[in-house]
């Protein structure tokens, strides 16, 4: 009897020490557990971009499958989002956070290429690597006890870290979330009458998922490879980046673009023979290059236009 | 030969027609008063040209230089005018500056984040602070 108990105890300790995947869990199990976790903490996002570090912080709470994110600065405007709507609220607004459903599905197209037991914030955790096209692109760290996603890292093609999103404090348990008002404001509305020639169906590993009317001036197509995502914008006009102080000229393989980085996202803007185009998304830099190669190249305004603009025309 | 001679007269005077063609022109001139008059005008114009005083600079006349009959000249003028109009229209179209869409960072981020939060595999990476700016107008 004692021997049986001892064996069960050893087996339980051994099993608990293994990552979920080693226990037969699939990637989807991690995501399902993460979606049902309840906690709150401070989250920091840091990205190493070609023009320097870009970082930001927020307060994160998760309850009932919904993630609430709010800026950590008192009095700062906050936003709410969900179900395809995003709205900004001033300090006196009723909504106090951005909220959206926690991920419930593992990224399609990615495979789990490694798992290991780690300790993070003094807690036992499982770190899994996701790969696509033979390259590790993502590392996710899940809390063993609650299943919460504690840390996510996106990787460049050479395996170096591009962005890290991590909780720097963590309190397990049901958080006391502010009751936000129903999100109103900007809505993404599907546009079924769009030009498929401007938005390719596939760009590298990215598939065009849907297309929307955009700000009454153009169209936006949304692409994803299952984890990373970006939006392409097209207007039959020229974009002006004058109001964006961080925008810098950048010479790509196909020509010159305007480019700027923010924590977690990059935006590229350029003129083409088919109008103004922009790309905005969370891609590492090498994936941006892959995507740009499949799009119309930058084309400068014709000589006469330049002369006219030179003289204020 | 049907109708009246036109360019052939100039080439005929230049002696550039083949023998067979020259014989046909000569035969036509014999029976066509209009064409004989045209030929006479051409000869007269060329004579006047030759009498003009030479300028100081050296001018090398083309061996293919021809005097163009009035009727043909009218066609050339009309064609040139049409081409000029087409050119002006094309230049205006090319030179017209494109409309400019001035956008803020929030215009890109707001629509992107709104769509991204619909993804079932969006892991909730921190929302960039730019969408927290006042550029993202509430509805």
Short mmCIF file of C-alpha atoms in Angstrom, two decimals, chain B residues 73-127:
data_model
loop_
_atom_site.label_atom_id
_atom_site.label_comp_id
_atom_site.label_asym_id
_atom_site.label_seq_id
_atom_site.Cartn_x
_atom_site.Cartn_y
_atom_site.Cartn_z
CA UNK B 73 0.30 72.20 -95.69
CA UNK B 74 -3.26 72.81 -94.48
CA UNK B 75 -3.49 69.19 -93.41
CA UNK B 76 -0.17 69.46 -91.63
CA UNK B 77 -1.30 72.59 -89.79
CA UNK B 78 -4.57 70.93 -88.74
CA UNK B 79 -2.73 67.82 -87.61
CA UNK B 80 -0.20 69.85 -85.69
CA UNK B 81 -2.97 71.80 -83.97
CA UNK B 82 -4.75 68.59 -82.99
CA UNK B 83 -1.51 67.13 -81.68
CA UNK B 84 -0.86 70.30 -79.71
CA UNK B 85 -4.32 70.15 -78.13
CA UNK B 86 -3.80 66.48 -77.27
CA UNK B 87 -0.41 67.30 -75.81
CA UNK B 88 -1.85 70.11 -73.68
CA UNK B 89 -4.58 67.81 -72.39
CA UNK B 90 -2.06 65.07 -71.63
CA UNK B 91 0.30 67.48 -69.90
CA UNK B 92 -2.56 68.92 -67.86
CA UNK B 93 -3.62 65.43 -66.81
CA UNK B 94 -0.08 64.42 -65.94
CA UNK B 95 0.77 67.63 -64.21
CA UNK B 96 -2.41 67.88 -62.15
CA UNK B 97 -1.28 67.08 -58.61
CA UNK B 98 -3.01 64.10 -57.00
CA UNK B 99 -5.40 64.74 -54.19
CA UNK B 100 -3.62 64.57 -50.89
CA UNK B 101 -5.02 62.59 -47.96
CA UNK B 102 -3.56 63.90 -44.73
CA UNK B 103 -3.84 61.27 -42.04
CA UNK B 104 -2.76 60.83 -38.48
CA UNK B 105 -1.19 57.74 -37.00
CA UNK B 106 -4.50 57.05 -35.28
CA UNK B 107 -6.22 56.60 -38.63
CA UNK B 108 -4.07 53.58 -39.33
CA UNK B 109 -3.95 52.14 -35.82
CA UNK B 110 -7.60 52.48 -34.98
CA UNK B 111 -8.87 50.47 -37.93
CA UNK B 112 -6.10 47.91 -37.63
CA UNK B 113 -6.60 47.29 -33.92
CA UNK B 114 -10.36 47.18 -34.34
CA UNK B 115 -9.93 44.38 -36.85
CA UNK B 116 -7.12 42.61 -35.05
CA UNK B 117 -9.11 42.24 -31.84
CA UNK B 118 -11.60 40.16 -33.80
CA UNK B 119 -8.97 37.48 -34.36
CA UNK B 120 -9.48 34.41 -32.24
CA UNK B 121 -5.74 34.01 -31.96
CA UNK B 122 -4.89 37.59 -31.02
CA UNK B 123 -2.90 37.10 -27.85
CA UNK B 124 -3.47 40.54 -26.45
CA UNK B 125 -0.14 42.08 -27.00
CA UNK B 126 -0.25 45.58 -25.58
CA UNK B 127 -2.14 48.02 -27.75
#
